[in-house]
Amino acid sequence: MAASIVLPLIAWLIISNLPGVNSTFLPSPQNVIEAFQRLGAKGVITQDTIASCIRVSAGFALSVAIAIPLGITMGAFTSIRALFEPIISLLRYMPAPAFIPLFIIYLGLNEEPKIALILVGTVFFNTLMIMDSVKFVPKDLIEVTYTLGGNRLQVLKSVITPYIIPSIIDTLRVNIATSWNLVVVAELVAAEDGLGKRILLAQRFLRTDEIFAYLIILGVIGFALDLAFRGVLKLSCRWAFD
Amino acid sequence: MHLEISNLYKQFLTKQGPLLALENINLHVETGELVCAVGASGSGKSTLLRLVAGLDQPTEGSITVDGVPIMGPGSDRGMVFQKYTLYPWMTVQKNVESGLKLQGMEAIQRRQRASYYLEMVGLAGFARALPKELSGGMKQRVAIARALACQPKILLMDEPFGALDVQTKEAMQLFLLDLWQRTHCTILMITHDVEEAVFLSQRIYVMTARPGTIQTEVHVELPMPRHYEIKRTQDFLSYKNAIIDRLRT
Ligand SMILES: Nc1ncnc2c1ncn2[C@@H]1O[C@H](COP(=O)(O)OP(=O)(O)OP(=O)(O)O)[C@@H](O)[C@H]1O
Ligand SMILES: [Mg+2]
């Protein structure tokens, strides 16, 4: 695993230091480290990271707050599913970034359109994936609950929901990557700060070293989020693993 | 307790047309009895038990418990399935408590009652274990404890030992007989294993397929308590062979 990261790093180090390679075109690792130090000293890295994180958290939290109850009830009740599934299946094929102009017209240029973009870009996938996971709740588990005196609401709350919690966590792990994509897209279009915005600024000044630095930050944050979700899954759902 | 099934029919509508799974079933179970229904695959045994549990509705006929027609599933009829149906995210203790919790019993009472039944099935030491840490036989014992904790009028079991290996199965049969004698519970159990039925039952309903009907009723007059050795006695074997002959016809 280490090799898959270290080998490309070494290749980058060698190629970027070859004579005749323009550092504006391909900055060397040393250049990028300097860029990190420069930007870090100015405090913009923390500022941008926090700005982007807040947008992702807000948008994704809203998305999850809608998707969990909607997905579970769609999975459990055919009537609710029949009501929402067609429209959601259609909406999810509309690329979220195409909504940006609309959101800017409706919501202005502040945080709202960015949060809305993340919400719209993830809520449908979250909902449909959670809905699908309800299918895998064993029928016997539901029936035995009825024979123990449970009613439909209790089945939903005390059987279906706990059973799919591991799938929900995994769904969120997969889809939060999308919200990282979308926050950068939103910031490239219109923002005062944020990781995407900084990349755009760096491009104007041909600071490829800074672009590289920010790409690395984006990658590391995404990777850390993935690990965090996996950790939460392992810790909170010990029953689901051998 | 008096379970009465009369003139029961169950028809399924399948893609190939209507399928008569049960035809004119009449049976009864009385307080404290251990009754088995045996039959080949497809003779409608599971269908019958699901109807009694209230998980499905009969096409015709009636099922009453103490004279009252059953209306859907309820904790007065405990059910143990062949597949393992413990809640995998709950400890053994919580699993046994789960029925009581669904019925709104207080936590303290619940804990006491569950511990009592866990003790009864010999798994008090596993209260904190997760189902995945148990063997198949232990899982079924917990499932039985969970059903019994609701103090049902009758315990319904659909091939509860069908997924177990031969040794475990034998041990579970002894366990069930012993439990039945200690608790005086009423049991209606389904199996396709004739030997198991003769070993456990006081009465046996023999079922045949296409459509599922009760061929005959056999009273097993073997003394209680029974032990493994009884399976080799002449009396036992003649019951067994008589039923096997009935199943062939
Ligand atoms: N929900 C259903 N829809 C359609 N047909 C069904 C349904 N449930 C059962 N059947 C059919 O009814 C018949 C009896 O099935 P049942 O499961 O009750 O038999 P069984 O005696 O329990 O068999 P086994 O020993 O294999 O468990 C079978 O032909 C089966 O295909
Ligand atoms: Mg069956």
Coordinates of C-alpha atoms and ligand atoms in Angstrom, one line a residue:
Chain A
M1 CA 0.0 0.0 0.0
A2 CA 2.8 2.4 0.8
A3 CA 4.4 1.6 -2.5
S4 CA 1.4 2.8 -4.5
I5 CA 1.9 6.2 -3.0
V6 CA 5.7 6.3 -2.7
L7 CA 6.5 5.2 -6.2
P8 CA 4.5 7.9 -8.0
L9 CA 6.0 10.4 -5.6
I10 CA 9.5 9.3 -6.5
A11 CA 8.7 9.5 -10.2
W12 CA 7.4 13.0 -9.7
L13 CA 10.5 14.0 -7.9
I14 CA 12.7 12.7 -10.6
I15 CA 10.8 14.0 -13.6
S16 CA 10.2 17.4 -12.2
N17 CA 13.9 17.8 -11.4
L18 CA 15.1 16.8 -14.9
P19 CA 16.9 19.6 -16.7
G20 CA 14.6 21.3 -19.2
V21 CA 11.4 20.8 -17.2
N22 CA 9.7 24.1 -16.6
S23 CA 8.7 24.4 -13.0
T24 CA 5.8 26.6 -13.9
F25 CA 4.5 23.7 -15.9
L26 CA 5.5 20.9 -13.5
P27 CA 6.5 22.1 -10.1
S28 CA 8.8 19.9 -8.2
P29 CA 7.9 18.5 -4.7
Q30 CA 10.3 21.0 -3.2
N31 CA 8.3 23.8 -5.0
V32 CA 5.1 22.4 -3.6
I33 CA 6.4 22.2 -0.1
E34 CA 7.5 25.8 -0.3
A35 CA 4.0 26.7 -1.6
F36 CA 2.5 24.9 1.4
Q37 CA 4.8 26.9 3.8
R38 CA 4.0 30.2 2.1
L39 CA 0.3 29.7 2.1
G40 CA 0.4 28.2 5.6
A41 CA 2.2 31.3 6.9
K42 CA -0.5 33.5 5.4
G43 CA -3.1 31.4 7.1
V44 CA -5.1 30.8 3.9
I45 CA -4.9 27.0 4.0
T46 CA -6.8 26.8 7.3
Q47 CA -9.2 29.5 6.2
D48 CA -10.0 27.8 2.9
T49 CA -10.2 24.3 4.4
I50 CA -12.6 25.5 7.1
A51 CA -14.7 27.4 4.6
S52 CA -15.0 24.3 2.3
C53 CA -15.6 22.0 5.2
I54 CA -18.4 24.1 6.5
R55 CA -20.1 24.1 3.1
V56 CA -19.7 20.3 2.8
S57 CA -20.9 19.7 6.3
A58 CA -24.0 21.9 5.9
G59 CA -25.0 20.6 2.5
F60 CA -24.3 16.9 3.3
A61 CA -26.0 17.1 6.7
L62 CA -29.2 18.4 5.1
S63 CA -29.0 15.8 2.5
V64 CA -28.6 13.0 5.1
A65 CA -31.4 14.4 7.2
I66 CA -33.7 14.1 4.2
A67 CA -32.4 10.9 2.7
I68 CA -32.5 8.7 5.8
P69 CA -36.2 9.0 6.7
L70 CA -37.2 9.2 3.0
G71 CA -35.1 6.3 2.0
I72 CA -36.2 4.1 4.8
T73 CA -39.9 4.8 4.3
M74 CA -39.6 4.4 0.6
G75 CA -37.9 1.0 1.1
A76 CA -40.6 -0.1 3.6
F77 CA -43.8 1.2 2.1
T78 CA -44.6 0.5 -1.6
S79 CA -47.0 3.4 -1.7
I80 CA -44.4 6.0 -0.6
R81 CA -41.9 4.4 -3.0
A82 CA -44.4 4.7 -5.9
L83 CA -44.9 8.3 -5.0
F84 CA -41.2 9.4 -5.0
E85 CA -39.2 6.9 -6.9
P86 CA -40.0 8.0 -10.5
I87 CA -39.3 11.7 -9.9
I88 CA -36.1 10.9 -7.9
S89 CA -34.8 8.6 -10.6
L90 CA -35.3 11.3 -13.1
L91 CA -33.8 14.1 -11.0
R92 CA -30.7 12.2 -10.2
Y93 CA -29.7 12.1 -13.8
M94 CA -29.7 15.9 -14.0
P95 CA -26.0 16.9 -13.4
A96 CA -26.0 18.9 -10.2
P97 CA -23.6 21.6 -11.5
A98 CA -26.2 22.5 -14.2
F99 CA -28.3 23.8 -11.4
I100 CA -25.7 26.4 -10.3
P101 CA -27.0 29.3 -12.4
L102 CA -30.5 28.6 -11.1
F103 CA -29.3 28.5 -7.5
I104 CA -27.4 31.8 -8.0
I105 CA -30.6 33.4 -9.4
Y106 CA -32.7 32.1 -6.6
L107 CA -30.3 32.2 -3.7
G108 CA -27.7 34.8 -4.5
L109 CA -23.9 34.5 -4.2
N110 CA -23.4 33.6 -0.6
E111 CA -23.3 30.2 1.1
E112 CA -26.9 29.2 0.2
P113 CA -26.3 28.3 -3.5
K114 CA -23.2 26.2 -2.6
I115 CA -25.1 24.3 0.2
A116 CA -28.0 23.8 -2.2
L117 CA -25.7 22.4 -4.8
I118 CA -24.3 19.8 -2.4
L119 CA -27.7 19.0 -1.2
V120 CA -29.2 18.5 -4.6
G121 CA -26.1 16.6 -5.8
T122 CA -26.2 14.0 -3.1
V123 CA -29.7 13.7 -1.7
F124 CA -31.1 11.6 -4.5
F125 CA -28.3 9.1 -4.5
N126 CA -28.3 8.9 -0.7
T127 CA -32.1 8.3 -0.7
L128 CA -32.1 5.6 -3.4
M129 CA -29.1 3.8 -1.9
I130 CA -30.7 3.7 1.5
M131 CA -34.0 2.7 0.0
D132 CA -32.2 -0.2 -1.7
S133 CA -30.6 -1.4 1.5
V134 CA -34.1 -2.0 3.0
K135 CA -34.6 -4.7 0.5
F136 CA -31.9 -6.8 2.2
V137 CA -33.6 -6.9 5.6
P138 CA -34.4 -10.6 5.9
K139 CA -38.2 -11.2 5.8
D140 CA -37.9 -13.7 8.6
L141 CA -36.5 -11.0 10.9
I142 CA -39.5 -8.8 10.2
E143 CA -42.0 -11.6 10.6
V144 CA -40.5 -12.9 13.9
T145 CA -41.0 -9.3 15.2
Y146 CA -44.7 -9.5 14.4
T147 CA -44.9 -12.8 16.3
L148 CA -43.2 -11.1 19.3
G149 CA -46.0 -8.6 19.4
G150 CA -44.4 -5.8 17.3
N151 CA -46.4 -3.5 15.1
R152 CA -45.4 -1.9 11.8
L153 CA -44.0 1.2 13.3
Q154 CA -41.9 -0.9 15.7
V155 CA -40.7 -3.0 12.8
L156 CA -39.6 0.1 11.0
K157 CA -37.9 1.6 14.1
S158 CA -36.5 -1.4 15.9
V159 CA -35.7 -3.8 13.1
I160 CA -35.3 -2.2 9.7
T161 CA -33.4 0.9 10.9
P162 CA -30.8 -0.9 13.0
Y163 CA -30.4 -3.6 10.4
I164 CA -29.4 -1.1 7.7
I165 CA -27.3 1.2 9.8
P166 CA -24.1 -0.3 8.4
S167 CA -25.4 0.2 4.8
I168 CA -26.3 3.8 5.6
I169 CA -22.8 4.5 6.9
D170 CA -21.3 3.0 3.8
T171 CA -23.7 5.0 1.6
L172 CA -22.6 8.2 3.3
R173 CA -18.9 7.2 2.9
V174 CA -19.4 6.8 -0.8
N175 CA -21.5 9.9 -1.4
I176 CA -19.5 12.4 0.7
A177 CA -16.9 12.2 -2.1
T178 CA -19.5 13.7 -4.4
S179 CA -20.0 16.6 -2.0
W180 CA -16.2 17.3 -2.1
N181 CA -16.4 17.4 -5.9
L182 CA -19.4 19.7 -5.8
V183 CA -18.0 22.2 -3.2
V184 CA -14.9 22.7 -5.5
V185 CA -17.2 23.2 -8.5
A186 CA -19.3 25.7 -6.6
E187 CA -16.2 27.6 -5.4
L188 CA -14.7 27.7 -8.9
V189 CA -17.9 29.4 -10.0
A190 CA -18.4 32.0 -7.3
A191 CA -16.8 32.2 -3.9
E192 CA -14.7 34.5 -1.7
D193 CA -12.7 31.7 -0.2
G194 CA -12.5 27.9 -0.1
L195 CA -10.2 25.3 -1.6
G196 CA -11.7 25.6 -5.1
K197 CA -11.5 29.3 -5.1
R198 CA -7.8 29.3 -4.2
I199 CA -7.1 26.9 -7.0
L200 CA -8.8 29.4 -9.4
L201 CA -6.7 32.3 -8.0
A202 CA -3.6 30.3 -8.4
Q203 CA -4.4 29.5 -12.0
R204 CA -4.7 33.3 -12.7
F205 CA -1.2 33.8 -11.4
L206 CA 0.2 30.6 -13.0
R207 CA 1.0 29.3 -9.5
T208 CA 1.0 25.6 -10.4
D209 CA 2.8 24.9 -7.2
E210 CA -0.1 26.2 -5.2
I211 CA -2.6 24.3 -7.4
F212 CA -0.6 21.1 -6.6
A213 CA -0.6 21.9 -2.9
Y214 CA -4.4 22.4 -2.9
L215 CA -5.0 19.2 -4.9
I216 CA -3.0 17.4 -2.3
I217 CA -5.1 18.9 0.5
L218 CA -8.3 17.9 -1.3
G219 CA -7.0 14.3 -1.7
V220 CA -5.9 14.0 1.9
I221 CA -9.1 15.4 3.3
G222 CA -11.1 13.0 1.1
F223 CA -9.0 10.1 2.1
A224 CA -9.3 11.0 5.8
L225 CA -13.1 11.2 5.5
D226 CA -13.2 7.8 3.9
L227 CA -11.1 6.3 6.7
A228 CA -13.2 8.1 9.3
F229 CA -16.4 6.6 7.9
R230 CA -14.8 3.1 7.8
G231 CA -13.7 3.6 11.4
V232 CA -17.1 4.6 12.6
L233 CA -18.6 1.6 10.8
K234 CA -16.2 -0.8 12.4
L235 CA -16.6 0.6 15.8
S236 CA -20.4 1.1 15.9
C237 CA -21.4 -2.0 14.0
R238 CA -19.3 -4.7 15.4
W239 CA -22.1 -7.2 14.9
A240 CA -22.0 -6.8 11.1
F241 CA -18.4 -8.0 10.8
D242 CA -16.8 -11.4 11.3
Chain B
M1 CA -55.2 -23.4 25.9
H2 CA -57.1 -25.0 23.0
L3 CA -56.0 -24.5 19.4
E4 CA -58.6 -25.6 16.9
I5 CA -58.2 -25.6 13.2
S6 CA -61.2 -26.6 11.2
N7 CA -61.9 -27.1 7.5
L8 CA -58.9 -25.0 6.6
Y9 CA -58.0 -24.3 3.0
K10 CA -55.2 -22.2 1.7
Q11 CA -54.8 -21.4 -2.0
F12 CA -51.9 -19.4 -3.4
L13 CA -52.2 -17.5 -6.7
T14 CA -49.1 -18.2 -8.6
K15 CA -48.0 -17.4 -12.1
Q16 CA -48.9 -20.9 -13.2
G17 CA -52.4 -20.4 -11.7
P18 CA -54.0 -21.2 -8.4
L19 CA -52.1 -23.7 -6.2
L20 CA -53.9 -25.5 -3.4
A21 CA -51.3 -25.7 -0.6
L22 CA -53.7 -26.9 2.1
E23 CA -56.9 -28.8 1.7
N24 CA -59.4 -29.4 4.5
I25 CA -57.1 -29.3 7.4
N26 CA -58.6 -30.2 10.8
L27 CA -56.4 -30.4 13.8
H28 CA -56.3 -29.4 17.5
V29 CA -53.7 -28.9 20.2
E30 CA -54.5 -29.0 23.9
T31 CA -52.7 -27.4 26.9
G32 CA -49.4 -29.0 27.6
E33 CA -49.3 -31.1 24.5
L34 CA -46.3 -31.5 22.2
V35 CA -47.7 -32.2 18.8
C36 CA -45.7 -32.6 15.6
A37 CA -46.8 -32.3 12.0
V38 CA -44.6 -34.4 9.6
G39 CA -44.7 -34.4 5.9
A40 CA -42.6 -34.3 2.8
S41 CA -41.4 -31.1 1.3
G42 CA -44.3 -29.2 -0.2
S43 CA -47.0 -30.7 1.9
G44 CA -47.9 -27.3 3.3
K45 CA -46.4 -27.6 6.7
S46 CA -44.8 -24.1 6.8
T47 CA -48.0 -22.7 5.3
L48 CA -50.0 -24.3 8.0
L49 CA -47.8 -22.9 10.8
R50 CA -47.7 -19.4 9.2
L51 CA -51.5 -19.4 9.2
V52 CA -51.6 -20.3 12.9
A53 CA -49.0 -17.6 13.6
G54 CA -51.2 -15.1 11.7
L55 CA -48.5 -14.3 9.2
D56 CA -50.8 -15.2 6.4
Q57 CA -54.6 -15.5 6.0
P58 CA -56.5 -18.7 5.2
T59 CA -58.6 -18.9 2.0
E60 CA -61.3 -20.7 3.9
G61 CA -61.8 -22.3 7.3
S62 CA -61.1 -21.1 10.8
I63 CA -58.3 -21.1 13.4
T64 CA -59.2 -20.3 17.0
V65 CA -57.2 -20.1 20.1
D66 CA -59.4 -20.7 23.2
G67 CA -62.4 -20.1 21.0
V68 CA -61.2 -16.8 19.7
P69 CA -60.5 -16.5 15.9
I70 CA -56.9 -15.3 15.4
M71 CA -56.5 -11.9 13.9
G72 CA -53.0 -11.5 12.6
P73 CA -49.8 -12.3 14.5
G74 CA -49.5 -11.9 18.2
S75 CA -47.2 -12.7 21.1
D76 CA -49.7 -15.3 22.4
R77 CA -48.3 -17.6 19.7
G78 CA -44.6 -17.7 19.8
M79 CA -42.7 -18.7 16.7
V80 CA -39.3 -20.3 16.1
F81 CA -38.2 -20.4 12.5
Q82 CA -35.8 -22.8 10.8
K83 CA -33.6 -19.9 9.7
Y84 CA -31.8 -18.0 12.4
T85 CA -33.9 -15.0 13.3
L86 CA -32.0 -13.5 16.2
Y87 CA -31.4 -9.7 15.8
P88 CA -27.8 -9.7 14.9
W89 CA -27.1 -6.3 16.5
M90 CA -28.4 -7.2 19.9
T91 CA -26.8 -9.2 22.6
V92 CA -28.3 -12.5 23.6
Q93 CA -29.9 -10.8 26.6
K94 CA -31.4 -8.1 24.5
N95 CA -32.7 -10.6 22.0
V96 CA -34.6 -12.4 24.7
E97 CA -35.9 -9.1 26.1
S98 CA -36.9 -7.9 22.7
G99 CA -40.5 -9.3 22.7
L100 CA -41.1 -7.9 26.1
K101 CA -39.7 -4.5 25.1
L102 CA -42.0 -4.4 22.0
Q103 CA -44.9 -5.0 24.4
G104 CA -43.8 -2.1 26.6
M105 CA -42.6 -3.9 29.6
E106 CA -40.4 -2.0 32.1
A107 CA -36.6 -2.5 31.8
I108 CA -36.1 -4.1 35.2
Q109 CA -38.9 -6.6 34.8
R110 CA -37.8 -7.3 31.3
R111 CA -34.2 -8.0 32.5
Q112 CA -35.4 -10.4 35.2
R113 CA -37.8 -12.3 32.9
A114 CA -35.2 -12.6 30.2
S115 CA -32.5 -13.9 32.6
Y116 CA -34.9 -16.5 33.9
Y117 CA -35.5 -17.9 30.4
L118 CA -31.9 -17.7 29.5
E119 CA -31.1 -19.7 32.6
M120 CA -33.8 -22.1 31.5
V121 CA -32.2 -22.8 28.1
G122 CA -28.8 -23.1 29.8
L123 CA -27.3 -20.0 28.2
A124 CA -27.1 -17.6 31.2
G125 CA -23.3 -17.4 30.6
F126 CA -23.8 -16.0 27.1
A127 CA -26.1 -13.1 28.0
R128 CA -23.6 -10.6 26.7
A129 CA -22.6 -12.5 23.6
L130 CA -23.7 -11.4 20.1
P131 CA -25.6 -14.0 18.0
K132 CA -22.7 -14.3 15.6
E133 CA -20.6 -15.7 18.4
L134 CA -23.0 -18.6 19.0
S135 CA -23.3 -22.0 17.4
G136 CA -26.4 -22.9 15.5
G137 CA -27.9 -24.9 18.3
M138 CA -27.3 -22.1 20.8
K139 CA -29.0 -19.6 18.4
Q140 CA -32.1 -21.8 18.3
R141 CA -32.1 -22.1 22.1
V142 CA -31.9 -18.3 22.4
A143 CA -34.8 -18.0 19.8
I144 CA -36.8 -20.4 22.0
A145 CA -36.0 -18.4 25.1
R146 CA -37.1 -15.2 23.3
A147 CA -40.4 -16.8 22.3
L148 CA -41.0 -18.3 25.7
A149 CA -40.2 -15.0 27.5
C150 CA -43.4 -13.6 26.1
Q151 CA -45.2 -16.5 27.8
P152 CA -47.2 -17.5 24.8
K153 CA -50.1 -19.9 25.0
I154 CA -48.5 -22.0 22.4
L155 CA -45.0 -22.3 20.9
L156 CA -44.9 -22.8 17.1
M157 CA -41.8 -24.3 15.6
D158 CA -41.0 -24.7 11.9
E159 CA -38.2 -27.2 11.5
P160 CA -36.2 -25.5 14.3
F161 CA -33.5 -28.1 14.1
G162 CA -33.5 -28.5 10.3
A163 CA -30.3 -26.5 9.8
L164 CA -28.3 -28.3 12.5
D165 CA -25.9 -31.3 12.2
V166 CA -27.0 -34.7 13.4
Q167 CA -25.3 -34.6 16.8
T168 CA -26.5 -31.1 17.6
K169 CA -29.9 -32.0 16.4
E170 CA -30.1 -35.0 18.8
A171 CA -28.9 -32.8 21.7
M172 CA -31.5 -30.2 20.8
Q173 CA -34.3 -32.8 20.8
L174 CA -33.4 -33.9 24.3
F175 CA -33.1 -30.3 25.3
L176 CA -36.6 -29.6 23.9
L177 CA -38.2 -32.6 25.6
D178 CA -36.6 -31.6 28.9
L179 CA -37.7 -28.0 28.5
W180 CA -41.2 -29.0 27.7
Q181 CA -41.4 -31.1 30.8
R182 CA -40.0 -28.4 33.0
T183 CA -42.2 -25.6 31.7
H184 CA -45.4 -27.4 30.8
C185 CA -45.5 -25.3 27.6
T186 CA -47.7 -26.3 24.6
I187 CA -45.8 -26.9 21.4
L188 CA -46.9 -27.4 17.8
M189 CA -43.8 -28.3 15.8
I190 CA -43.2 -29.1 12.2
T191 CA -40.6 -31.4 10.8
H192 CA -39.9 -33.6 7.9
D193 CA -37.8 -35.9 10.1
V194 CA -40.1 -38.8 11.1
E195 CA -37.7 -40.0 13.8
E196 CA -37.6 -36.6 15.4
A197 CA -41.4 -36.5 15.4
V198 CA -41.8 -39.9 17.0
F199 CA -39.1 -39.1 19.6
L200 CA -40.7 -35.8 20.6
S201 CA -44.4 -36.0 20.2
Q202 CA -47.4 -37.2 22.1
R203 CA -49.4 -36.9 18.9
I204 CA -48.4 -36.7 15.2
Y205 CA -50.2 -35.4 12.2
V206 CA -49.0 -37.0 9.1
M207 CA -49.3 -34.8 6.0
T208 CA -49.0 -35.5 2.3
A209 CA -48.5 -33.2 -0.6
R210 CA -50.4 -32.0 -3.7
P211 CA -52.6 -30.8 -2.2
G212 CA -51.4 -30.6 1.5
T213 CA -53.7 -32.7 3.5
I214 CA -53.6 -34.5 6.9
Q215 CA -53.3 -38.2 6.0
T216 CA -53.7 -39.5 9.5
E217 CA -53.2 -38.8 13.2
V218 CA -50.9 -41.0 15.3
H219 CA -50.9 -41.1 19.1
V220 CA -47.4 -41.9 20.3
E221 CA -47.8 -44.0 23.4
L222 CA -44.1 -44.1 24.4
P223 CA -43.3 -43.4 28.0
M224 CA -41.9 -40.1 29.1
P225 CA -39.1 -39.1 29.9
R226 CA -37.6 -40.4 26.7
H227 CA -33.9 -40.9 26.0
Y228 CA -31.7 -41.7 23.0
E229 CA -32.0 -45.4 23.6
I230 CA -35.6 -45.4 23.0
K231 CA -34.9 -44.8 19.3
R232 CA -33.6 -48.4 19.0
T233 CA -36.6 -50.0 20.7
Q234 CA -39.1 -52.1 18.8
D235 CA -42.0 -49.9 19.8
F236 CA -40.2 -46.8 18.5
L237 CA -39.3 -48.4 15.2
S238 CA -42.8 -49.6 14.6
Y239 CA -44.2 -46.1 15.0
K240 CA -41.5 -44.8 12.8
N241 CA -42.0 -47.3 10.0
A242 CA -45.8 -47.0 10.2
I243 CA -45.5 -43.3 9.5
I244 CA -42.9 -43.7 6.8
D245 CA -45.3 -46.1 5.1
R246 CA -48.1 -43.6 5.4
L247 CA -45.9 -40.9 3.8
R248 CA -45.2 -43.1 0.8
T249 CA -48.8 -43.6 -0.1
Ligands
LIG1 N1 -46.2 -17.4 -0.7 C1 -46.5 -18.4 -1.5 N2 -46.8 -18.2 -2.8 C2 -47.1 -19.2 -3.7 N3 -46.9 -20.5 -3.4 C3 -46.5 -20.8 -2.1 C4 -46.3 -19.8 -1.1 N4 -45.9 -20.4 0.0 C5 -45.9 -21.7 -0.2 N5 -46.3 -22.0 -1.5 C6 -46.4 -23.3 -2.1 O1 -47.2 -24.1 -1.2 C7 -46.8 -25.4 -1.2 C8 -46.5 -25.8 0.3 O2 -45.4 -25.0 0.7 P1 -44.8 -25.1 2.2 O3 -43.6 -24.2 2.3 O4 -45.9 -24.9 3.2 O5 -44.4 -26.6 2.3 P2 -43.5 -27.3 3.4 O6 -44.3 -28.6 3.8 O7 -43.2 -26.4 4.5 O8 -42.2 -27.7 2.6 P3 -40.7 -27.8 3.2 O9 -40.6 -29.1 3.9 O10 -39.9 -27.8 1.9 O11 -40.5 -26.6 4.1 C9 -45.5 -25.5 -2.0 O12 -45.9 -26.0 -3.3 C10 -45.1 -24.1 -2.2 O13 -44.5 -23.8 -3.4
MG2 MG -41.4 -25.5 5.3

